[in-house]
Protein backbone atom coordinates (compact mmCIF):
# COMPACT_ATOMS: atom_id res chain seq x y z
CA UNK A 1 0.00 0.00 0.00
CA UNK A 2 1.33 3.45 -0.89
CA UNK A 3 2.40 5.72 1.94
CA UNK A 4 -0.24 8.26 2.86
CA UNK A 5 0.64 11.83 3.75
CA UNK A 6 -0.53 13.41 7.00
CA UNK A 7 -2.49 15.87 4.86
CA UNK A 8 -4.43 12.97 3.33
CA UNK A 9 -5.03 11.40 6.72
CA UNK A 10 -6.34 14.65 8.19
CA UNK A 11 -8.61 15.17 5.19
CA UNK A 12 -10.04 11.70 5.68
CA UNK A 13 -10.50 12.45 9.37
CA UNK A 14 -12.71 15.40 8.51
CA UNK A 15 -14.70 13.33 6.03
CA UNK A 16 -15.27 10.55 8.56
CA UNK A 17 -15.46 12.55 11.78
CA UNK A 18 -17.51 11.08 14.55
CA UNK A 19 -18.23 11.65 18.18
CA UNK A 20 -17.90 9.34 21.16
CA UNK A 21 -20.41 6.53 21.08
CA UNK A 22 -24.02 7.20 22.03
CA UNK A 23 -27.38 5.66 21.15
CA UNK A 24 -28.71 6.88 17.80
CA UNK A 25 -31.56 4.36 17.55
CA UNK A 26 -34.24 6.90 18.48
CA UNK A 27 -33.23 9.27 15.70
CA UNK A 28 -34.78 7.03 13.02
CA UNK A 29 -38.08 6.75 14.89
CA UNK A 30 -40.86 8.61 12.93
CA UNK A 31 -42.35 9.85 16.18
CA UNK A 32 -39.02 11.42 17.06
CA UNK A 33 -38.84 13.18 13.68
CA UNK A 34 -42.30 14.60 14.36
CA UNK A 35 -41.14 15.78 17.78
CA UNK A 36 -38.08 17.37 16.18
CA UNK A 37 -40.20 19.31 13.70
CA UNK A 38 -42.37 20.69 16.50
CA UNK A 39 -39.27 21.81 18.39
CA UNK A 40 -37.52 23.58 15.51
CA UNK A 41 -39.07 26.99 16.22
CA UNK A 42 -38.16 26.64 19.88
CA UNK A 43 -34.55 25.84 18.95
CA UNK A 44 -34.34 28.72 16.48
CA UNK A 45 -35.68 31.14 19.09
CA UNK A 46 -33.17 29.82 21.62
CA UNK A 47 -30.33 30.20 19.11
CA UNK A 48 -31.23 33.82 18.29
CA UNK A 49 -31.78 34.91 21.90
CA UNK A 50 -29.27 32.90 23.95
CA UNK A 51 -26.98 30.56 22.03
CA UNK A 52 -25.64 33.23 19.70
CA UNK A 53 -24.58 35.39 22.66
CA UNK A 54 -22.73 32.45 24.17
CA UNK A 55 -20.63 31.78 21.09
CA UNK A 56 -18.36 34.82 21.16
CA UNK A 57 -17.24 37.89 23.08
CA UNK A 58 -15.46 39.84 20.33
CA UNK A 59 -17.86 42.03 18.32
CA UNK A 60 -16.51 40.85 14.94
CA UNK A 61 -16.88 37.17 15.87
CA UNK A 62 -20.31 37.81 17.39
CA UNK A 63 -21.36 39.47 14.11
CA UNK A 64 -20.58 36.25 12.24
CA UNK A 65 -22.72 34.18 14.60
CA UNK A 66 -25.54 36.74 14.76
CA UNK A 67 -25.71 37.76 11.09
CA UNK A 68 -23.46 35.88 8.64
CA UNK A 69 -24.38 32.36 9.74
CA UNK A 70 -28.18 32.92 9.87
CA UNK A 71 -28.03 34.54 6.42
CA UNK A 72 -26.24 31.46 5.10
CA UNK A 73 -29.19 29.37 6.34
CA UNK A 74 -31.50 31.05 3.81
CA UNK A 75 -29.87 29.17 0.93
CA UNK A 76 -28.23 26.24 2.73
CA UNK A 77 -30.48 23.93 4.70
CA UNK A 78 -27.53 22.00 6.08
CA UNK A 79 -26.22 25.14 7.81
CA UNK A 80 -29.70 25.64 9.29
CA UNK A 81 -29.57 22.12 10.70
CA UNK A 82 -26.13 22.95 12.05
CA UNK A 83 -27.30 25.91 14.11
CA UNK A 84 -30.35 23.97 15.32
CA UNK A 85 -27.95 21.25 16.47
CA UNK A 86 -25.88 23.85 18.35
CA UNK A 87 -28.98 25.40 19.88
CA UNK A 88 -30.17 22.00 21.12
CA UNK A 89 -26.72 21.19 22.55
CA UNK A 90 -26.71 24.54 24.35
CA UNK A 91 -30.14 23.81 25.85
CA UNK A 92 -28.87 20.39 26.93
CA UNK A 93 -25.99 22.14 28.69
CA UNK A 94 -28.32 24.58 30.45
CA UNK A 95 -31.20 22.20 31.27
CA UNK A 96 -29.76 19.08 32.83
CA UNK A 97 -33.25 17.75 33.64
CA UNK A 98 -34.10 17.54 29.92
CA UNK A 99 -30.55 16.87 28.75
CA UNK A 100 -31.20 13.62 26.90
CA UNK A 101 -34.12 15.08 24.93
CA UNK A 102 -32.06 18.01 23.68
CA UNK A 103 -29.00 15.87 23.00
CA UNK A 104 -31.18 13.64 20.81
CA UNK A 105 -32.48 16.72 18.99
CA UNK A 106 -28.93 17.99 18.56
CA UNK A 107 -27.74 14.69 17.10
CA UNK A 108 -30.82 14.51 14.84
CA UNK A 109 -30.15 17.89 13.24
CA UNK A 110 -26.40 17.34 13.13
CA UNK A 111 -26.78 14.04 11.27
CA UNK A 112 -29.13 15.60 8.70
CA UNK A 113 -26.77 18.52 8.08
CA UNK A 114 -23.75 16.24 7.94
CA UNK A 115 -25.13 14.26 5.00
CA UNK A 116 -25.07 17.33 2.74
CA UNK A 117 -21.82 18.58 4.26
CA UNK A 118 -19.98 15.33 3.54
CA UNK A 119 -21.43 15.13 0.04
CA UNK A 120 -20.34 18.66 -0.89
CA UNK A 121 -17.01 18.31 0.86
CA UNK A 122 -16.11 15.28 -1.27
CA UNK A 123 -16.83 17.12 -4.54
CA UNK A 124 -14.22 19.67 -5.64
CA UNK A 125 -16.70 21.74 -7.66
CA UNK A 126 -19.15 21.86 -4.75
CA UNK A 127 -16.35 22.88 -2.39
CA UNK A 128 -15.45 25.83 -4.58
CA UNK A 129 -19.09 26.84 -5.10
CA UNK A 130 -20.08 26.60 -1.44
CA UNK A 131 -16.97 27.83 0.34
CA UNK A 132 -18.67 29.87 3.05
CA UNK A 133 -21.42 27.45 4.09
CA UNK A 134 -18.93 24.57 4.20
CA UNK A 135 -16.58 26.64 6.32
CA UNK A 136 -19.41 27.55 8.68
CA UNK A 137 -20.67 23.98 9.05
CA UNK A 138 -17.10 22.83 9.60
CA UNK A 139 -17.11 25.03 12.69
CA UNK A 140 -20.32 23.30 13.79
CA UNK A 141 -18.57 19.93 13.43
CA UNK A 142 -15.76 21.02 15.76
CA UNK A 143 -18.18 22.31 18.39
CA UNK A 144 -20.31 19.16 18.10
CA UNK A 145 -17.25 17.07 18.92
CA UNK A 146 -16.51 19.36 21.85
CA UNK A 147 -20.03 18.87 23.21
CA UNK A 148 -19.33 15.15 23.52
CA UNK A 149 -18.68 15.87 27.21
CA UNK A 150 -22.43 16.34 27.64
CA UNK A 151 -23.00 12.78 26.45
CA UNK A 152 -20.13 10.91 28.05
CA UNK A 153 -18.94 13.31 30.78
CA UNK A 154 -15.58 12.94 28.95
CA UNK A 155 -14.53 10.23 31.38
CA UNK A 156 -10.88 9.61 32.12
CA UNK A 157 -10.98 6.51 29.91
CA UNK A 158 -11.97 8.52 26.81
CA UNK A 159 -10.54 12.02 27.22
CA UNK A 160 -7.26 11.48 25.33
CA UNK A 161 -9.03 9.55 22.56
CA UNK A 162 -11.52 12.39 22.21
CA UNK A 163 -8.69 14.94 22.10
CA UNK A 164 -6.98 13.07 19.26
CA UNK A 165 -10.31 12.87 17.41
CA UNK A 166 -10.77 16.61 17.88
CA UNK A 167 -7.24 17.42 16.68
CA UNK A 168 -7.63 15.32 13.55
CA UNK A 169 -10.98 16.94 12.75
CA UNK A 170 -9.52 20.44 13.17
CA UNK A 171 -6.55 19.58 10.95
CA UNK A 172 -8.78 17.96 8.35
CA UNK A 173 -11.20 20.88 8.35
CA UNK A 174 -8.47 23.42 7.71
CA UNK A 175 -6.68 21.28 5.10
CA UNK A 176 -9.81 20.73 3.01
CA UNK A 177 -11.52 24.08 3.41
CA UNK A 178 -8.43 26.25 3.10
CA UNK A 179 -7.46 24.44 -0.10
CA UNK A 180 -10.44 26.03 -1.85
CA UNK A 181 -11.30 29.08 0.28
CA UNK A 182 -10.65 32.31 -1.61
CA UNK A 183 -9.15 35.39 0.02
CA UNK A 184 -12.43 37.26 -0.48
CA UNK A 185 -14.35 34.57 1.38
CA UNK A 186 -11.74 34.40 4.12
CA UNK A 187 -11.95 38.14 4.76
CA UNK A 188 -15.44 37.78 6.22
CA UNK A 189 -14.69 34.64 8.21
CA UNK A 190 -11.10 34.98 9.43
CA UNK A 191 -12.13 36.09 12.92
CA UNK A 192 -14.16 32.91 13.40
CA UNK A 193 -11.13 30.75 12.63
CA UNK A 194 -8.38 32.51 14.55
CA UNK A 195 -10.20 33.76 17.63
CA UNK A 196 -8.04 36.88 17.67
CA UNK A 197 -6.03 39.02 15.36
CA UNK A 198 -2.81 37.10 14.64
CA UNK A 199 0.08 38.13 16.91
CA UNK A 200 3.63 37.16 16.04
CA UNK A 201 5.90 35.72 18.73
CA UNK A 202 7.96 38.91 18.43
CA UNK A 203 4.91 41.11 19.06
CA UNK A 204 3.88 39.03 22.06
CA UNK A 205 7.40 39.22 23.44
CA UNK A 206 7.38 43.03 23.27
CA UNK A 207 3.98 43.50 24.94
CA UNK A 208 3.44 44.38 28.57
CA UNK A 209 1.11 41.53 29.45
CA UNK A 210 -0.55 40.51 32.69
CA UNK A 211 -1.83 36.99 33.34
CA UNK A 212 -4.23 38.63 35.81
CA UNK A 213 -6.34 39.60 32.77
CA UNK A 214 -7.15 35.89 32.33
CA UNK A 215 -8.43 32.91 34.34
CA UNK A 216 -5.04 31.23 33.97
CA UNK A 217 -2.82 30.31 36.93
CA UNK A 218 -0.50 33.23 37.67
CA UNK A 219 2.58 30.99 37.48
CA UNK A 220 1.73 29.31 34.18
CA UNK A 221 4.58 30.90 32.22
CA UNK A 222 7.04 29.65 34.83
CA UNK A 223 5.48 26.19 34.59
CA UNK A 224 5.81 26.20 30.80
CA UNK A 225 9.42 27.33 31.18
CA UNK A 226 10.03 24.36 33.47
CA UNK A 227 8.36 22.07 30.93
CA UNK A 228 10.58 23.39 28.15
CA UNK A 229 13.70 22.89 30.30
CA UNK A 230 12.55 19.33 31.03
CA UNK A 231 12.08 18.64 27.32
CA UNK A 232 15.52 19.95 26.36
CA UNK A 233 17.45 18.39 29.24
CA UNK A 234 20.16 16.05 27.98
CA UNK A 235 19.43 17.19 24.42
CA UNK A 236 22.40 18.49 22.39
CA UNK A 237 22.09 22.03 21.01
CA UNK A 238 20.32 22.15 17.67
CA UNK A 239 17.04 23.05 15.98
CA UNK A 240 13.97 23.19 18.18
CA UNK A 241 12.32 19.79 18.58
CA UNK A 242 8.62 19.33 17.82
CA UNK A 243 7.96 19.18 21.57
CA UNK A 244 9.83 22.39 22.23
CA UNK A 245 7.92 24.13 19.43
CA UNK A 246 4.64 22.87 20.86
CA UNK A 247 5.53 24.22 24.30
CA UNK A 248 6.50 27.57 22.81
CA UNK A 249 3.11 27.47 21.09
CA UNK A 250 1.45 27.09 24.50
CA UNK A 251 3.40 30.12 25.75
CA UNK A 252 2.12 32.12 22.78
CA UNK A 253 -1.45 31.03 23.58
CA UNK A 254 -1.05 32.23 27.17
CA UNK A 255 0.31 35.58 26.00
CA UNK A 256 -2.43 35.95 23.39
CA UNK A 257 -5.09 35.27 26.02
CA UNK A 258 -3.47 37.90 28.22
CA UNK A 259 -3.41 40.37 25.32
CA UNK A 260 -7.09 39.73 24.49
CA UNK A 261 -8.30 39.74 28.10
CA UNK A 262 -12.09 39.52 28.31
CA UNK A 263 -12.31 39.23 24.52
CA UNK A 264 -10.58 35.84 24.40
CA UNK A 265 -12.16 33.27 22.10
CA UNK A 266 -11.93 29.47 22.04
CA UNK A 267 -10.22 29.57 18.65
CA UNK A 268 -7.09 31.00 20.28
CA UNK A 269 -6.67 27.76 22.23
CA UNK A 270 -7.97 25.26 19.67
CA UNK A 271 -5.63 26.47 16.90
CA UNK A 272 -2.75 24.91 18.85
CA UNK A 273 -4.12 21.49 17.89
CA UNK A 274 -3.93 22.38 14.20
CA UNK A 275 -0.24 23.26 14.41
CA UNK A 276 0.59 20.23 16.55
CA UNK A 277 3.27 18.11 14.87
CA UNK A 278 2.08 14.77 13.48
CA UNK A 279 4.77 12.99 15.51
CA UNK A 280 3.40 14.43 18.75
CA UNK A 281 -0.18 13.60 17.80
CA UNK A 282 0.88 9.99 17.22
CA UNK A 283 2.62 10.00 20.62
CA UNK A 284 -0.55 11.30 22.27
CA UNK A 285 -2.59 8.58 20.59
CA UNK A 286 -0.21 5.90 21.87
CA UNK A 287 -0.15 7.49 25.35
CA UNK A 288 3.58 8.27 25.46
CA UNK A 289 4.50 9.90 28.82
CA UNK A 290 6.22 12.94 27.28
CA UNK A 291 3.16 13.62 25.12
CA UNK A 292 0.81 13.16 28.06
CA UNK A 293 2.80 15.72 30.04
CA UNK A 294 2.47 18.24 27.21
CA UNK A 295 -1.26 17.54 26.92
CA UNK A 296 -1.71 18.07 30.67
CA UNK A 297 -0.33 21.61 30.38
CA UNK A 298 -2.63 22.25 27.41
CA UNK A 299 -5.53 20.98 29.54
CA UNK A 300 -4.83 23.63 32.18
CA UNK A 301 -5.25 26.31 29.52
CA UNK A 302 -8.46 24.70 28.24
CA UNK A 303 -9.84 24.53 31.78
CA UNK A 304 -9.24 28.26 32.22
CA UNK A 305 -11.66 28.93 29.34
CA UNK A 306 -14.50 26.77 30.66
CA UNK A 307 -16.11 29.58 32.64
CA UNK A 308 -16.70 31.60 29.49
CA UNK A 309 -16.93 28.92 26.76
CA UNK A 310 -19.69 26.44 27.58
CA UNK A 311 -18.75 23.82 24.99
CA UNK A 312 -15.27 23.42 26.52
CA UNK A 313 -16.81 22.45 29.84
CA UNK A 314 -15.27 19.31 31.33
CA UNK A 315 -12.41 18.87 28.87
CA UNK A 316 -9.54 20.14 31.00
CA UNK A 317 -10.33 18.14 34.12
CA UNK A 318 -11.07 14.93 32.17
CA UNK A 319 -7.70 15.09 30.41
CA UNK A 320 -5.87 15.71 33.69
CA UNK A 321 -7.71 12.78 35.30
CA UNK A 322 -6.68 10.38 32.55
CA UNK A 323 -3.07 11.57 32.51
CA UNK A 324 -3.04 11.12 36.29
CA UNK A 325 -4.06 7.49 35.83
CA UNK A 326 -1.62 6.79 33.00
CA UNK A 327 1.66 8.23 34.30
CA UNK A 328 3.66 5.80 36.40
CA UNK A 329 4.20 6.88 40.00
CA UNK A 330 7.99 6.71 39.87
CA UNK A 331 8.41 8.25 36.42
CA UNK A 332 10.24 11.52 35.83
CA UNK A 333 7.13 12.84 34.06
CA UNK A 334 5.05 12.31 37.20
CA UNK A 335 6.96 14.95 39.16
CA UNK A 336 6.56 17.43 36.31
CA UNK A 337 2.85 16.63 36.14
CA UNK A 338 2.30 17.72 39.75
CA UNK A 339 1.85 21.39 38.79
CA UNK A 340 -0.89 20.65 36.23
CA UNK A 341 -2.73 18.39 38.67
CA UNK A 342 -2.61 21.07 41.37
CA UNK A 343 -4.59 23.39 39.09
CA UNK A 344 -7.56 20.98 39.30
CA UNK A 345 -8.56 21.11 42.99
CA UNK A 346 -11.37 18.59 42.51
CA UNK A 347 -8.95 15.77 41.73
CA UNK A 348 -6.13 16.40 44.18
CA UNK A 349 -5.78 13.46 46.54
Coordinates of C-alpha atoms in Angstrom, one line a residue:
X1 CA 0.0 0.0 0.0
X2 CA 1.3 3.4 -0.9
X3 CA 2.4 5.7 1.9
X4 CA -0.2 8.3 2.9
X5 CA 0.6 11.8 3.7
X6 CA -0.5 13.4 7.0
X7 CA -2.5 15.9 4.9
X8 CA -4.4 13.0 3.3
X9 CA -5.0 11.4 6.7
X10 CA -6.3 14.7 8.2
X11 CA -8.6 15.2 5.2
X12 CA -10.0 11.7 5.7
X13 CA -10.5 12.5 9.4
X14 CA -12.7 15.4 8.5
X15 CA -14.7 13.3 6.0
X16 CA -15.3 10.5 8.6
X17 CA -15.5 12.5 11.8
X18 CA -17.5 11.1 14.6
X19 CA -18.2 11.7 18.2
X20 CA -17.9 9.3 21.2
X21 CA -20.4 6.5 21.1
X22 CA -24.0 7.2 22.0
X23 CA -27.4 5.7 21.2
X24 CA -28.7 6.9 17.8
X25 CA -31.6 4.4 17.6
X26 CA -34.2 6.9 18.5
X27 CA -33.2 9.3 15.7
X28 CA -34.8 7.0 13.0
X29 CA -38.1 6.8 14.9
X30 CA -40.9 8.6 12.9
X31 CA -42.4 9.9 16.2
X32 CA -39.0 11.4 17.1
X33 CA -38.8 13.2 13.7
X34 CA -42.3 14.6 14.4
X35 CA -41.1 15.8 17.8
X36 CA -38.1 17.4 16.2
X37 CA -40.2 19.3 13.7
X38 CA -42.4 20.7 16.5
X39 CA -39.3 21.8 18.4
X40 CA -37.5 23.6 15.5
X41 CA -39.1 27.0 16.2
X42 CA -38.2 26.6 19.9
X43 CA -34.6 25.8 18.9
X44 CA -34.3 28.7 16.5
X45 CA -35.7 31.1 19.1
X46 CA -33.2 29.8 21.6
X47 CA -30.3 30.2 19.1
X48 CA -31.2 33.8 18.3
X49 CA -31.8 34.9 21.9
X50 CA -29.3 32.9 24.0
X51 CA -27.0 30.6 22.0
X52 CA -25.6 33.2 19.7
X53 CA -24.6 35.4 22.7
X54 CA -22.7 32.4 24.2
X55 CA -20.6 31.8 21.1
X56 CA -18.4 34.8 21.2
X57 CA -17.2 37.9 23.1
X58 CA -15.5 39.8 20.3
X59 CA -17.9 42.0 18.3
X60 CA -16.5 40.8 14.9
X61 CA -16.9 37.2 15.9
X62 CA -20.3 37.8 17.4
X63 CA -21.4 39.5 14.1
X64 CA -20.6 36.2 12.2
X65 CA -22.7 34.2 14.6
X66 CA -25.5 36.7 14.8
X67 CA -25.7 37.8 11.1
X68 CA -23.5 35.9 8.6
X69 CA -24.4 32.4 9.7
X70 CA -28.2 32.9 9.9
X71 CA -28.0 34.5 6.4
X72 CA -26.2 31.5 5.1
X73 CA -29.2 29.4 6.3
X74 CA -31.5 31.1 3.8
X75 CA -29.9 29.2 0.9
X76 CA -28.2 26.2 2.7
X77 CA -30.5 23.9 4.7
X78 CA -27.5 22.0 6.1
X79 CA -26.2 25.1 7.8
X80 CA -29.7 25.6 9.3
X81 CA -29.6 22.1 10.7
X82 CA -26.1 22.9 12.1
X83 CA -27.3 25.9 14.1
X84 CA -30.3 24.0 15.3
X85 CA -27.9 21.3 16.5
X86 CA -25.9 23.8 18.3
X87 CA -29.0 25.4 19.9
X88 CA -30.2 22.0 21.1
X89 CA -26.7 21.2 22.6
X90 CA -26.7 24.5 24.4
X91 CA -30.1 23.8 25.9
X92 CA -28.9 20.4 26.9
X93 CA -26.0 22.1 28.7
X94 CA -28.3 24.6 30.4
X95 CA -31.2 22.2 31.3
X96 CA -29.8 19.1 32.8
X97 CA -33.2 17.8 33.6
X98 CA -34.1 17.5 29.9
X99 CA -30.5 16.9 28.7
X100 CA -31.2 13.6 26.9
X101 CA -34.1 15.1 24.9
X102 CA -32.1 18.0 23.7
X103 CA -29.0 15.9 23.0
X104 CA -31.2 13.6 20.8
X105 CA -32.5 16.7 19.0
X106 CA -28.9 18.0 18.6
X107 CA -27.7 14.7 17.1
X108 CA -30.8 14.5 14.8
X109 CA -30.1 17.9 13.2
X110 CA -26.4 17.3 13.1
X111 CA -26.8 14.0 11.3
X112 CA -29.1 15.6 8.7
X113 CA -26.8 18.5 8.1
X114 CA -23.8 16.2 7.9
X115 CA -25.1 14.3 5.0
X116 CA -25.1 17.3 2.7
X117 CA -21.8 18.6 4.3
X118 CA -20.0 15.3 3.5
X119 CA -21.4 15.1 0.0
X120 CA -20.3 18.7 -0.9
X121 CA -17.0 18.3 0.9
X122 CA -16.1 15.3 -1.3
X123 CA -16.8 17.1 -4.5
X124 CA -14.2 19.7 -5.6
X125 CA -16.7 21.7 -7.7
X126 CA -19.2 21.9 -4.8
X127 CA -16.3 22.9 -2.4
X128 CA -15.5 25.8 -4.6
X129 CA -19.1 26.8 -5.1
X130 CA -20.1 26.6 -1.4
X131 CA -17.0 27.8 0.3
X132 CA -18.7 29.9 3.1
X133 CA -21.4 27.4 4.1
X134 CA -18.9 24.6 4.2
X135 CA -16.6 26.6 6.3
X136 CA -19.4 27.5 8.7
X137 CA -20.7 24.0 9.1
X138 CA -17.1 22.8 9.6
X139 CA -17.1 25.0 12.7
X140 CA -20.3 23.3 13.8
X141 CA -18.6 19.9 13.4
X142 CA -15.8 21.0 15.8
X143 CA -18.2 22.3 18.4
X144 CA -20.3 19.2 18.1
X145 CA -17.2 17.1 18.9
X146 CA -16.5 19.4 21.9
X147 CA -20.0 18.9 23.2
X148 CA -19.3 15.1 23.5
X149 CA -18.7 15.9 27.2
X150 CA -22.4 16.3 27.6
X151 CA -23.0 12.8 26.5
X152 CA -20.1 10.9 28.0
X153 CA -18.9 13.3 30.8
X154 CA -15.6 12.9 29.0
X155 CA -14.5 10.2 31.4
X156 CA -10.9 9.6 32.1
X157 CA -11.0 6.5 29.9
X158 CA -12.0 8.5 26.8
X159 CA -10.5 12.0 27.2
X160 CA -7.3 11.5 25.3
X161 CA -9.0 9.6 22.6
X162 CA -11.5 12.4 22.2
X163 CA -8.7 14.9 22.1
X164 CA -7.0 13.1 19.3
X165 CA -10.3 12.9 17.4
X166 CA -10.8 16.6 17.9
X167 CA -7.2 17.4 16.7
X168 CA -7.6 15.3 13.5
X169 CA -11.0 16.9 12.8
X170 CA -9.5 20.4 13.2
X171 CA -6.6 19.6 11.0
X172 CA -8.8 18.0 8.3
X173 CA -11.2 20.9 8.3
X174 CA -8.5 23.4 7.7
X175 CA -6.7 21.3 5.1
X176 CA -9.8 20.7 3.0
X177 CA -11.5 24.1 3.4
X178 CA -8.4 26.2 3.1
X179 CA -7.5 24.4 -0.1
X180 CA -10.4 26.0 -1.8
X181 CA -11.3 29.1 0.3
X182 CA -10.6 32.3 -1.6
X183 CA -9.2 35.4 0.0
X184 CA -12.4 37.3 -0.5
X185 CA -14.3 34.6 1.4
X186 CA -11.7 34.4 4.1
X187 CA -12.0 38.1 4.8
X188 CA -15.4 37.8 6.2
X189 CA -14.7 34.6 8.2
X190 CA -11.1 35.0 9.4
X191 CA -12.1 36.1 12.9
X192 CA -14.2 32.9 13.4
X193 CA -11.1 30.7 12.6
X194 CA -8.4 32.5 14.6
X195 CA -10.2 33.8 17.6
X196 CA -8.0 36.9 17.7
X197 CA -6.0 39.0 15.4
X198 CA -2.8 37.1 14.6
X199 CA 0.1 38.1 16.9
X200 CA 3.6 37.2 16.0
X201 CA 5.9 35.7 18.7
X202 CA 8.0 38.9 18.4
X203 CA 4.9 41.1 19.1
X204 CA 3.9 39.0 22.1
X205 CA 7.4 39.2 23.4
X206 CA 7.4 43.0 23.3
X207 CA 4.0 43.5 24.9
X208 CA 3.4 44.4 28.6
X209 CA 1.1 41.5 29.4
X210 CA -0.5 40.5 32.7
X211 CA -1.8 37.0 33.3
X212 CA -4.2 38.6 35.8
X213 CA -6.3 39.6 32.8
X214 CA -7.1 35.9 32.3
X215 CA -8.4 32.9 34.3
X216 CA -5.0 31.2 34.0
X217 CA -2.8 30.3 36.9
X218 CA -0.5 33.2 37.7
X219 CA 2.6 31.0 37.5
X220 CA 1.7 29.3 34.2
X221 CA 4.6 30.9 32.2
X222 CA 7.0 29.6 34.8
X223 CA 5.5 26.2 34.6
X224 CA 5.8 26.2 30.8
X225 CA 9.4 27.3 31.2
X226 CA 10.0 24.4 33.5
X227 CA 8.4 22.1 30.9
X228 CA 10.6 23.4 28.1
X229 CA 13.7 22.9 30.3
X230 CA 12.5 19.3 31.0
X231 CA 12.1 18.6 27.3
X232 CA 15.5 20.0 26.4
X233 CA 17.4 18.4 29.2
X234 CA 20.2 16.0 28.0
X235 CA 19.4 17.2 24.4
X236 CA 22.4 18.5 22.4
X237 CA 22.1 22.0 21.0
X238 CA 20.3 22.2 17.7
X239 CA 17.0 23.1 16.0
X240 CA 14.0 23.2 18.2
X241 CA 12.3 19.8 18.6
X242 CA 8.6 19.3 17.8
X243 CA 8.0 19.2 21.6
X244 CA 9.8 22.4 22.2
X245 CA 7.9 24.1 19.4
X246 CA 4.6 22.9 20.9
X247 CA 5.5 24.2 24.3
X248 CA 6.5 27.6 22.8
X249 CA 3.1 27.5 21.1
X250 CA 1.4 27.1 24.5
X251 CA 3.4 30.1 25.7
X252 CA 2.1 32.1 22.8
X253 CA -1.5 31.0 23.6
X254 CA -1.1 32.2 27.2
X255 CA 0.3 35.6 26.0
X256 CA -2.4 35.9 23.4
X257 CA -5.1 35.3 26.0
X258 CA -3.5 37.9 28.2
X259 CA -3.4 40.4 25.3
X260 CA -7.1 39.7 24.5
X261 CA -8.3 39.7 28.1
X262 CA -12.1 39.5 28.3
X263 CA -12.3 39.2 24.5
X264 CA -10.6 35.8 24.4
X265 CA -12.2 33.3 22.1
X266 CA -11.9 29.5 22.0
X267 CA -10.2 29.6 18.7
X268 CA -7.1 31.0 20.3
X269 CA -6.7 27.8 22.2
X270 CA -8.0 25.3 19.7
X271 CA -5.6 26.5 16.9
X272 CA -2.8 24.9 18.8
X273 CA -4.1 21.5 17.9
X274 CA -3.9 22.4 14.2
X275 CA -0.2 23.3 14.4
X276 CA 0.6 20.2 16.6
X277 CA 3.3 18.1 14.9
X278 CA 2.1 14.8 13.5
X279 CA 4.8 13.0 15.5
X280 CA 3.4 14.4 18.7
X281 CA -0.2 13.6 17.8
X282 CA 0.9 10.0 17.2
X283 CA 2.6 10.0 20.6
X284 CA -0.6 11.3 22.3
X285 CA -2.6 8.6 20.6
X286 CA -0.2 5.9 21.9
X287 CA -0.1 7.5 25.3
X288 CA 3.6 8.3 25.5
X289 CA 4.5 9.9 28.8
X290 CA 6.2 12.9 27.3
X291 CA 3.2 13.6 25.1
X292 CA 0.8 13.2 28.1
X293 CA 2.8 15.7 30.0
X294 CA 2.5 18.2 27.2
X295 CA -1.3 17.5 26.9
X296 CA -1.7 18.1 30.7
X297 CA -0.3 21.6 30.4
X298 CA -2.6 22.2 27.4
X299 CA -5.5 21.0 29.5
X300 CA -4.8 23.6 32.2
X301 CA -5.3 26.3 29.5
X302 CA -8.5 24.7 28.2
X303 CA -9.8 24.5 31.8
X304 CA -9.2 28.3 32.2
X305 CA -11.7 28.9 29.3
X306 CA -14.5 26.8 30.7
X307 CA -16.1 29.6 32.6
X308 CA -16.7 31.6 29.5
X309 CA -16.9 28.9 26.8
X310 CA -19.7 26.4 27.6
X311 CA -18.7 23.8 25.0
X312 CA -15.3 23.4 26.5
X313 CA -16.8 22.4 29.8
X314 CA -15.3 19.3 31.3
X315 CA -12.4 18.9 28.9
X316 CA -9.5 20.1 31.0
X317 CA -10.3 18.1 34.1
X318 CA -11.1 14.9 32.2
X319 CA -7.7 15.1 30.4
X320 CA -5.9 15.7 33.7
X321 CA -7.7 12.8 35.3
X322 CA -6.7 10.4 32.5
X323 CA -3.1 11.6 32.5
X324 CA -3.0 11.1 36.3
X325 CA -4.1 7.5 35.8
X326 CA -1.6 6.8 33.0
X327 CA 1.7 8.2 34.3
X328 CA 3.7 5.8 36.4
X329 CA 4.2 6.9 40.0
X330 CA 8.0 6.7 39.9
X331 CA 8.4 8.3 36.4
X332 CA 10.2 11.5 35.8
X333 CA 7.1 12.8 34.1
X334 CA 5.1 12.3 37.2
X335 CA 7.0 14.9 39.2
X336 CA 6.6 17.4 36.3
X337 CA 2.9 16.6 36.1
X338 CA 2.3 17.7 39.8
X339 CA 1.8 21.4 38.8
X340 CA -0.9 20.7 36.2
X341 CA -2.7 18.4 38.7
X342 CA -2.6 21.1 41.4
X343 CA -4.6 23.4 39.1
X344 CA -7.6 21.0 39.3
X345 CA -8.6 21.1 43.0
X346 CA -11.4 18.6 42.5
X347 CA -9.0 15.8 41.7
X348 CA -6.1 16.4 44.2
X349 CA -5.8 13.5 46.5

